[in-house]
Amino acid sequence: MKISFPSSIAEINLDSAVLNLKEIRSRSAGKKILSVVKCDAYSHGAPQISKAIEENTDWYAVASVDEGIQLRMSGIRKPILVFAAPGYETAAAYQTHGLTASVSDLSHFSTLMDGTSYHLNFDTGMGRLGFFPEDAEEVRRMAVVNQRLLCRGIYSHFATADDPGSAAVAEQHERFRSVLSHFSEIPLVHMSNTGAVVNYPDLDHFDMVRTGLGMLGYSSGSTRYSWLKPVLKWTTELAQVRRIKKGTSVSYGSTWKAPEEGYLATLPVGYGDGVPRTLSNRLMVWIDGEYYPQVGRVTMDMMMIFLGNKKLPVKSEVHLLGGGGWNAHDWAETTETNVHEILTNLTLRVGRVYLQSRYSEN
Ligand SMILES: *Cc1c(COP(=O)(O)O)cnc(C)c1O
């Protein structure tokens, strides 16, 4: 459905994405950058983000062939790595759209079509996709035999880099280095995600780092870094303001009752827009320099805030996420999830507005 009258707006600052990438590049010793724009760039809009950063990234990555096709259709020409395991259904699309496959199983050598580029994916401890290190020699033989495919890189993925001080990061790194001893001629080696870059500054990041969340201005764990600037600000407006009596109960389950007489405002956003229901009675929102508590259960399309004795006008601007309000780390900590999930939860109901101070050349 086309949204003509969005009830909330995600304002996306494309300049901030570029600045975050420049910081990440300088903090990872000038390595190449692969920008991860899967899941519509964590709800920020993959085509818009990808275009804005084109001069500041070397590679892109997406979760699926469909996401890769979307980038190609929006004019992205740089290489695009697809993380998913390739299958017979998608094999031709890698060819047609010039997408780089992730080869993570011996069967993929026969699945892909002649001339398809790929990166080898090794599982050094993530336990998700990839060859196990002990199979390195067999994988090498298959890669050599299958000259009809073009091996352009090799990668692995950290399981525990989100926070500093994990011994498993060094172990995985070491395991990957032993894998690499079998593949000395592969030109592009990458392993580090945002967490590895921001939390492990002394790590050898090989040839390239992969960043999704960092580009969007957040670190991936609970450790926050002020040099990352959140790209997204989510705002809405007060839809209705009513005076309520002491003891008035609010929303499903009547979990909140007014402790005193005052003003109750209704906001036109709810969990159907991406406000976690688990933030009910916990979230604080920002209006014109003041914080106000969200009260009662968050509903699908609306939620309430208590203004106390402040009678704010209808249409007053509310910062839900970013700006003066809580940021995605605050939302993630309060709901015991990660920032990635908070951001990907924003739905298509939320209008997107893009800010860019400079004109790009193309
Ligand atoms: C999602 C993903 C990333 C990006 O993670 P961030 O924490 O957003 O930097 C990197 N590599 C792989 C394999 C991924 O799946």
Short mmCIF file of N, CA, C and O in Angstrom, two decimals, residues 93-201:
data_model
loop_
_atom_site.label_atom_id
_atom_site.label_comp_id
_atom_site.label_asym_id
_atom_site.label_seq_id
_atom_site.Cartn_x
_atom_site.Cartn_y
_atom_site.Cartn_z
N ALA A 93 19.90 -15.96 -11.36
CA ALA A 93 19.83 -14.54 -11.00
C ALA A 93 21.19 -13.97 -10.61
O ALA A 93 21.48 -12.80 -10.84
N TYR A 94 22.06 -14.81 -10.04
CA TYR A 94 23.42 -14.33 -9.73
C TYR A 94 24.09 -13.88 -11.01
O TYR A 94 24.76 -12.84 -11.07
N GLN A 95 23.91 -14.71 -12.04
CA GLN A 95 24.48 -14.42 -13.36
C GLN A 95 23.90 -13.16 -13.96
O GLN A 95 24.60 -12.23 -14.32
N THR A 96 22.56 -13.15 -14.07
CA THR A 96 21.87 -12.07 -14.77
C THR A 96 22.18 -10.72 -14.14
O THR A 96 22.31 -9.73 -14.83
N HIS A 97 22.26 -10.68 -12.82
CA HIS A 97 22.37 -9.40 -12.12
C HIS A 97 23.77 -9.13 -11.58
O HIS A 97 23.98 -8.15 -10.87
N GLY A 98 24.71 -10.00 -11.92
CA GLY A 98 26.09 -9.77 -11.49
C GLY A 98 26.24 -9.74 -9.98
O GLY A 98 26.88 -8.86 -9.43
N LEU A 99 25.62 -10.70 -9.31
CA LEU A 99 25.72 -10.79 -7.85
C LEU A 99 26.78 -11.82 -7.48
O LEU A 99 26.94 -12.83 -8.18
N THR A 100 27.51 -11.55 -6.41
CA THR A 100 28.54 -12.47 -5.94
C THR A 100 27.94 -13.42 -4.92
O THR A 100 27.32 -12.98 -3.94
N ALA A 101 28.11 -14.71 -5.15
CA ALA A 101 27.51 -15.72 -4.28
C ALA A 101 28.40 -16.01 -3.08
O ALA A 101 29.61 -15.78 -3.12
N SER A 102 27.78 -16.53 -2.03
CA SER A 102 28.52 -17.08 -0.90
C SER A 102 28.49 -18.59 -1.04
O SER A 102 27.43 -19.21 -0.95
N VAL A 103 29.65 -19.18 -1.26
CA VAL A 103 29.71 -20.64 -1.37
C VAL A 103 30.05 -21.20 0.00
O VAL A 103 31.12 -20.92 0.55
N SER A 104 29.11 -21.94 0.57
CA SER A 104 29.28 -22.42 1.94
C SER A 104 29.00 -23.91 2.07
O SER A 104 28.92 -24.45 3.17
N ASP A 105 28.87 -24.58 0.92
CA ASP A 105 28.63 -26.02 0.92
C ASP A 105 29.15 -26.57 -0.41
O ASP A 105 29.09 -25.87 -1.43
N LEU A 106 29.65 -27.80 -0.39
CA LEU A 106 30.25 -28.34 -1.62
C LEU A 106 29.24 -28.37 -2.76
O LEU A 106 29.60 -28.20 -3.92
N SER A 107 27.95 -28.57 -2.45
CA SER A 107 26.94 -28.63 -3.50
C SER A 107 26.84 -27.31 -4.28
O SER A 107 26.43 -27.30 -5.45
N HIS A 108 27.24 -26.21 -3.63
CA HIS A 108 27.12 -24.92 -4.32
C HIS A 108 28.03 -24.83 -5.54
O HIS A 108 27.77 -24.06 -6.46
N PHE A 109 29.10 -25.61 -5.55
CA PHE A 109 30.01 -25.57 -6.71
C PHE A 109 29.30 -26.06 -7.97
O PHE A 109 29.64 -25.68 -9.07
N SER A 110 28.33 -26.95 -7.79
CA SER A 110 27.60 -27.41 -8.98
C SER A 110 26.31 -26.62 -9.20
O SER A 110 25.79 -26.58 -10.32
N THR A 111 25.80 -25.98 -8.15
CA THR A 111 24.55 -25.23 -8.28
C THR A 111 24.72 -23.98 -9.14
O THR A 111 23.86 -23.65 -9.96
N LEU A 112 25.82 -23.27 -8.91
CA LEU A 112 26.00 -21.97 -9.57
C LEU A 112 26.30 -22.12 -11.06
O LEU A 112 26.80 -23.16 -11.50
N MET A 113 25.99 -21.10 -11.84
CA MET A 113 26.17 -21.16 -13.28
C MET A 113 27.55 -20.67 -13.68
O MET A 113 28.19 -19.91 -12.98
N ASP A 114 28.02 -21.11 -14.86
CA ASP A 114 29.34 -20.74 -15.37
C ASP A 114 29.57 -19.24 -15.26
O ASP A 114 28.71 -18.44 -15.61
N GLY A 115 30.76 -18.89 -14.81
CA GLY A 115 31.14 -17.47 -14.78
C GLY A 115 30.64 -16.70 -13.57
O GLY A 115 30.91 -15.50 -13.46
N THR A 116 29.95 -17.36 -12.65
CA THR A 116 29.47 -16.67 -11.45
C THR A 116 30.64 -16.43 -10.49
O THR A 116 31.45 -17.32 -10.25
N SER A 117 30.69 -15.22 -9.94
CA SER A 117 31.71 -14.90 -8.93
C SER A 117 31.22 -15.35 -7.57
O SER A 117 30.02 -15.31 -7.30
N TYR A 118 32.16 -15.72 -6.73
CA TYR A 118 31.76 -16.13 -5.38
C TYR A 118 32.84 -15.85 -4.35
O TYR A 118 34.01 -15.68 -4.70
N HIS A 119 32.43 -15.80 -3.09
CA HIS A 119 33.34 -15.81 -1.96
C HIS A 119 33.10 -17.10 -1.20
O HIS A 119 31.95 -17.53 -1.04
N LEU A 120 34.16 -17.70 -0.71
CA LEU A 120 34.02 -18.86 0.17
C LEU A 120 33.65 -18.38 1.56
O LEU A 120 34.19 -17.37 2.04
N ASN A 121 32.75 -19.08 2.21
CA ASN A 121 32.34 -18.73 3.57
C ASN A 121 32.73 -19.87 4.51
O ASN A 121 32.28 -21.00 4.32
N PHE A 122 33.58 -19.56 5.49
CA PHE A 122 33.99 -20.56 6.47
C PHE A 122 33.38 -20.28 7.83
O PHE A 122 33.36 -19.13 8.29
N ASP A 123 32.91 -21.32 8.48
CA ASP A 123 32.33 -21.23 9.81
C ASP A 123 33.42 -21.50 10.84
O ASP A 123 33.81 -22.65 11.06
N THR A 124 33.92 -20.44 11.48
CA THR A 124 34.99 -20.59 12.46
C THR A 124 34.47 -20.52 13.90
O THR A 124 35.25 -20.40 14.84
N GLY A 125 33.13 -20.54 14.04
CA GLY A 125 32.58 -20.48 15.40
C GLY A 125 31.22 -19.82 15.49
O GLY A 125 30.63 -19.77 16.57
N MET A 126 30.70 -19.32 14.37
CA MET A 126 29.39 -18.70 14.39
C MET A 126 28.28 -19.77 14.43
O MET A 126 27.21 -19.56 15.00
N GLY A 127 28.54 -20.91 13.79
CA GLY A 127 27.54 -21.97 13.83
C GLY A 127 26.29 -21.65 13.05
O GLY A 127 25.17 -21.92 13.49
N ARG A 128 26.46 -21.04 11.88
CA ARG A 128 25.28 -20.65 11.09
C ARG A 128 25.39 -21.19 9.66
O ARG A 128 24.63 -22.06 9.27
N LEU A 129 26.34 -20.69 8.91
CA LEU A 129 26.56 -21.13 7.52
C LEU A 129 28.06 -21.25 7.32
O LEU A 129 28.83 -20.55 7.96
N GLY A 130 28.46 -22.09 6.38
CA GLY A 130 29.87 -22.11 6.01
C GLY A 130 30.50 -23.48 6.14
O GLY A 130 29.96 -24.37 6.79
N PHE A 131 31.66 -23.58 5.50
CA PHE A 131 32.47 -24.80 5.62
C PHE A 131 33.16 -24.81 6.96
O PHE A 131 33.54 -23.77 7.49
N PHE A 132 33.38 -26.01 7.50
CA PHE A 132 34.16 -26.10 8.73
C PHE A 132 35.65 -26.10 8.38
O PHE A 132 36.04 -26.60 7.31
N PRO A 133 36.46 -25.54 9.27
CA PRO A 133 37.89 -25.41 8.98
C PRO A 133 38.55 -26.71 8.58
O PRO A 133 39.42 -26.73 7.69
N GLU A 134 38.12 -27.83 9.16
CA GLU A 134 38.79 -29.10 8.83
C GLU A 134 38.54 -29.54 7.38
O GLU A 134 39.23 -30.43 6.88
N ASP A 135 37.58 -28.91 6.71
CA ASP A 135 37.31 -29.26 5.32
C ASP A 135 38.06 -28.38 4.31
O ASP A 135 37.82 -28.45 3.10
N ALA A 136 38.96 -27.54 4.83
CA ALA A 136 39.60 -26.53 3.98
C ALA A 136 40.26 -27.14 2.74
O ALA A 136 40.12 -26.62 1.63
N GLU A 137 40.97 -28.25 2.93
CA GLU A 137 41.72 -28.80 1.79
C GLU A 137 40.76 -29.33 0.72
O GLU A 137 40.99 -29.14 -0.48
N GLU A 138 39.69 -29.95 1.15
CA GLU A 138 38.70 -30.46 0.18
C GLU A 138 38.02 -29.30 -0.56
O GLU A 138 37.80 -29.36 -1.77
N VAL A 139 37.72 -28.24 0.16
CA VAL A 139 37.12 -27.05 -0.45
C VAL A 139 38.09 -26.46 -1.48
O VAL A 139 37.70 -26.09 -2.58
N ARG A 140 39.35 -26.44 -1.09
CA ARG A 140 40.35 -25.91 -2.00
C ARG A 140 40.37 -26.71 -3.32
O ARG A 140 40.39 -26.16 -4.41
N ARG A 141 40.31 -28.02 -3.18
CA ARG A 141 40.34 -28.87 -4.38
C ARG A 141 39.13 -28.58 -5.27
O ARG A 141 39.24 -28.45 -6.49
N MET A 142 37.96 -28.44 -4.65
CA MET A 142 36.75 -28.14 -5.42
C MET A 142 36.85 -26.79 -6.11
O MET A 142 36.41 -26.62 -7.25
N ALA A 143 37.44 -25.82 -5.42
CA ALA A 143 37.58 -24.48 -6.01
C ALA A 143 38.51 -24.53 -7.21
O ALA A 143 38.26 -23.89 -8.24
N VAL A 144 39.56 -25.33 -7.10
CA VAL A 144 40.53 -25.43 -8.19
C VAL A 144 39.90 -26.16 -9.39
O VAL A 144 40.06 -25.76 -10.54
N VAL A 145 39.15 -27.21 -9.10
CA VAL A 145 38.50 -27.99 -10.17
C VAL A 145 37.45 -27.15 -10.90
O VAL A 145 37.31 -27.22 -12.11
N ASN A 146 36.74 -26.32 -10.13
CA ASN A 146 35.63 -25.55 -10.71
C ASN A 146 36.08 -24.19 -11.24
O ASN A 146 35.63 -23.15 -10.77
N GLN A 147 36.95 -24.24 -12.23
CA GLN A 147 37.43 -22.99 -12.82
C GLN A 147 36.33 -22.26 -13.59
O GLN A 147 36.48 -21.10 -13.96
N ARG A 148 35.21 -22.93 -13.81
CA ARG A 148 34.07 -22.26 -14.47
C ARG A 148 33.45 -21.20 -13.56
O ARG A 148 32.71 -20.35 -14.01
N LEU A 149 33.77 -21.28 -12.26
CA LEU A 149 33.32 -20.26 -11.31
C LEU A 149 34.51 -19.40 -10.90
O LEU A 149 35.65 -19.85 -10.97
N LEU A 150 34.24 -18.17 -10.48
CA LEU A 150 35.33 -17.24 -10.19
C LEU A 150 35.40 -16.95 -8.70
O LEU A 150 34.54 -16.27 -8.14
N CYS A 151 36.43 -17.48 -8.06
CA CYS A 151 36.60 -17.26 -6.62
C CYS A 151 37.24 -15.90 -6.39
O CYS A 151 38.38 -15.67 -6.76
N ARG A 152 36.48 -14.99 -5.80
CA ARG A 152 36.94 -13.59 -5.64
C ARG A 152 37.27 -13.22 -4.20
O ARG A 152 37.77 -12.14 -3.94
N GLY A 153 36.91 -14.08 -3.26
CA GLY A 153 37.16 -13.72 -1.86
C GLY A 153 36.85 -14.87 -0.93
O GLY A 153 36.35 -15.91 -1.34
N ILE A 154 37.19 -14.65 0.35
CA ILE A 154 36.92 -15.66 1.38
C ILE A 154 36.60 -14.92 2.67
O ILE A 154 37.21 -13.90 2.96
N TYR A 155 35.59 -15.43 3.40
CA TYR A 155 35.22 -14.74 4.63
C TYR A 155 34.74 -15.68 5.72
O TYR A 155 34.47 -16.86 5.49
N SER A 156 34.66 -15.09 6.92
CA SER A 156 34.11 -15.77 8.07
C SER A 156 33.38 -14.73 8.91
O SER A 156 33.39 -13.54 8.55
N HIS A 157 32.73 -15.15 9.98
CA HIS A 157 31.88 -14.22 10.74
C HIS A 157 32.03 -14.47 12.24
O HIS A 157 31.99 -15.62 12.69
N PHE A 158 32.23 -13.39 13.00
CA PHE A 158 32.37 -13.50 14.45
C PHE A 158 31.02 -13.71 15.13
O PHE A 158 30.03 -13.10 14.76
N ALA A 159 31.04 -14.55 16.17
CA ALA A 159 29.81 -14.77 16.95
C ALA A 159 29.74 -13.86 18.17
O ALA A 159 28.66 -13.58 18.67
N THR A 160 30.89 -13.38 18.65
CA THR A 160 30.90 -12.72 19.97
C THR A 160 31.60 -11.37 19.98
O THR A 160 32.11 -10.94 21.00
N ALA A 161 31.63 -10.69 18.81
CA ALA A 161 32.35 -9.41 18.75
C ALA A 161 31.50 -8.23 19.21
O ALA A 161 32.00 -7.10 19.26
N ASP A 162 30.25 -8.47 19.57
CA ASP A 162 29.37 -7.35 19.92
C ASP A 162 29.84 -6.57 21.14
O ASP A 162 29.55 -5.39 21.25
N ASP A 163 30.51 -7.25 22.04
CA ASP A 163 31.02 -6.54 23.21
C ASP A 163 32.50 -6.83 23.38
O ASP A 163 32.99 -7.89 22.96
N PRO A 164 33.22 -5.89 24.00
CA PRO A 164 34.67 -6.06 24.14
C PRO A 164 35.02 -7.20 25.09
O PRO A 164 34.20 -7.61 25.92
N GLY A 165 36.21 -7.72 24.95
CA GLY A 165 36.74 -8.66 25.94
C GLY A 165 36.33 -10.11 25.76
O GLY A 165 36.44 -10.89 26.71
N SER A 166 35.88 -10.51 24.58
CA SER A 166 35.53 -11.91 24.37
C SER A 166 36.76 -12.68 23.88
O SER A 166 37.34 -12.36 22.85
N ALA A 167 37.13 -13.73 24.64
CA ALA A 167 38.28 -14.55 24.25
C ALA A 167 37.99 -15.29 22.95
O ALA A 167 38.90 -15.60 22.17
N ALA A 168 36.70 -15.56 22.67
CA ALA A 168 36.34 -16.32 21.48
C ALA A 168 36.66 -15.55 20.20
O ALA A 168 36.82 -16.16 19.13
N VAL A 169 36.76 -14.23 20.28
CA VAL A 169 37.10 -13.45 19.08
C VAL A 169 38.50 -13.83 18.60
O VAL A 169 38.71 -14.11 17.41
N ALA A 170 39.44 -13.87 19.52
CA ALA A 170 40.82 -14.24 19.15
C ALA A 170 40.87 -15.69 18.66
O ALA A 170 41.59 -16.01 17.71
N GLU A 171 40.08 -16.56 19.29
CA GLU A 171 40.07 -17.97 18.86
C GLU A 171 39.54 -18.12 17.44
O GLU A 171 40.11 -18.84 16.63
N GLN A 172 38.44 -17.43 17.16
CA GLN A 172 37.89 -17.51 15.80
C GLN A 172 38.87 -16.94 14.78
O GLN A 172 39.03 -17.47 13.68
N HIS A 173 39.49 -15.83 15.17
CA HIS A 173 40.45 -15.18 14.28
C HIS A 173 41.59 -16.15 13.94
O HIS A 173 41.97 -16.30 12.78
N GLU A 174 42.08 -16.83 14.96
CA GLU A 174 43.18 -17.77 14.78
C GLU A 174 42.74 -18.94 13.88
O GLU A 174 43.46 -19.36 12.97
N ARG A 175 41.54 -19.44 14.12
CA ARG A 175 41.01 -20.54 13.31
C ARG A 175 40.90 -20.11 11.85
O ARG A 175 41.22 -20.87 10.94
N PHE A 176 40.46 -18.88 11.63
CA PHE A 176 40.33 -18.40 10.25
C PHE A 176 41.70 -18.27 9.60
O PHE A 176 41.86 -18.60 8.43
N ARG A 177 42.70 -17.82 10.39
CA ARG A 177 44.05 -17.71 9.82
C ARG A 177 44.58 -19.07 9.40
O ARG A 177 45.27 -19.19 8.39
N SER A 178 44.22 -20.09 10.13
CA SER A 178 44.70 -21.42 9.72
C SER A 178 43.97 -21.88 8.44
O SER A 178 44.56 -22.54 7.59
N VAL A 179 42.71 -21.50 8.30
CA VAL A 179 41.99 -21.78 7.04
C VAL A 179 42.68 -21.06 5.88
O VAL A 179 42.91 -21.63 4.81
N LEU A 180 43.05 -19.80 6.12
CA LEU A 180 43.63 -18.99 5.05
C LEU A 180 44.94 -19.57 4.52
O LEU A 180 45.30 -19.33 3.36
N SER A 181 45.63 -20.33 5.35
CA SER A 181 46.91 -20.90 4.90
C SER A 181 46.69 -21.84 3.71
O SER A 181 47.61 -22.11 2.95
N HIS A 182 45.45 -22.30 3.51
CA HIS A 182 45.14 -23.17 2.36
C HIS A 182 44.75 -22.36 1.12
O HIS A 182 44.57 -22.91 0.06
N PHE A 183 44.55 -21.05 1.30
CA PHE A 183 43.98 -20.25 0.22
C PHE A 183 44.79 -18.97 -0.03
O PHE A 183 44.23 -17.89 -0.14
N SER A 184 46.11 -19.14 -0.11
CA SER A 184 46.95 -17.94 -0.14
C SER A 184 46.71 -17.07 -1.37
O SER A 184 46.98 -15.87 -1.35
N GLU A 185 46.15 -17.64 -2.45
CA GLU A 185 46.01 -16.82 -3.66
C GLU A 185 44.68 -16.08 -3.76
O GLU A 185 44.47 -15.33 -4.69
N ILE A 186 43.78 -16.27 -2.80
CA ILE A 186 42.50 -15.55 -2.85
C ILE A 186 42.73 -14.07 -2.52
O ILE A 186 43.35 -13.74 -1.52
N PRO A 187 42.25 -13.18 -3.39
CA PRO A 187 42.65 -11.77 -3.28
C PRO A 187 41.95 -10.96 -2.20
O PRO A 187 42.40 -9.87 -1.88
N LEU A 188 40.83 -11.43 -1.65
CA LEU A 188 40.06 -10.57 -0.75
C LEU A 188 39.61 -11.39 0.46
O LEU A 188 38.85 -12.35 0.31
N VAL A 189 40.08 -10.98 1.65
CA VAL A 189 39.80 -11.72 2.88
C VAL A 189 39.06 -10.80 3.85
O VAL A 189 39.50 -9.66 4.07
N HIS A 190 37.93 -11.26 4.40
CA HIS A 190 37.21 -10.40 5.34
C HIS A 190 36.51 -11.20 6.43
O HIS A 190 36.05 -12.32 6.20
N MET A 191 36.43 -10.59 7.59
CA MET A 191 35.86 -11.28 8.75
C MET A 191 35.14 -10.32 9.69
O MET A 191 34.13 -10.68 10.29
N SER A 192 35.64 -9.10 9.85
CA SER A 192 35.16 -8.21 10.91
C SER A 192 33.83 -7.57 10.58
O SER A 192 33.64 -7.02 9.49
N ASN A 193 32.92 -7.58 11.54
CA ASN A 193 31.67 -6.83 11.46
C ASN A 193 31.83 -5.54 12.29
O ASN A 193 32.93 -5.25 12.79
N THR A 194 30.75 -4.80 12.45
CA THR A 194 30.84 -3.56 13.22
C THR A 194 31.44 -3.79 14.60
O THR A 194 32.33 -3.05 15.03
N GLY A 195 30.94 -4.83 15.29
CA GLY A 195 31.44 -5.10 16.64
C GLY A 195 32.94 -5.29 16.67
O GLY A 195 33.63 -4.76 17.54
N ALA A 196 33.48 -6.04 15.72
CA ALA A 196 34.92 -6.30 15.70
C ALA A 196 35.69 -5.01 15.46
O ALA A 196 36.77 -4.79 16.02
N VAL A 197 35.15 -4.12 14.63
CA VAL A 197 35.85 -2.87 14.33
C VAL A 197 35.84 -1.95 15.55
O VAL A 197 36.87 -1.39 15.93
N VAL A 198 34.67 -1.79 16.18
CA VAL A 198 34.58 -0.78 17.24
C VAL A 198 35.12 -1.31 18.58
O VAL A 198 35.68 -0.55 19.35
N ASN A 199 34.94 -2.60 18.84
CA ASN A 199 35.33 -3.14 20.15
C ASN A 199 36.72 -3.76 20.18
O ASN A 199 37.25 -4.03 21.25
N TYR A 200 37.29 -4.06 19.01
CA TYR A 200 38.59 -4.72 18.94
C TYR A 200 39.52 -3.94 18.01
O TYR A 200 39.90 -4.43 16.95
N PRO A 201 39.90 -2.73 18.41
CA PRO A 201 40.68 -1.86 17.53
C PRO A 201 42.04 -2.44 17.15
O PRO A 201 42.60 -2.05 16.13
#
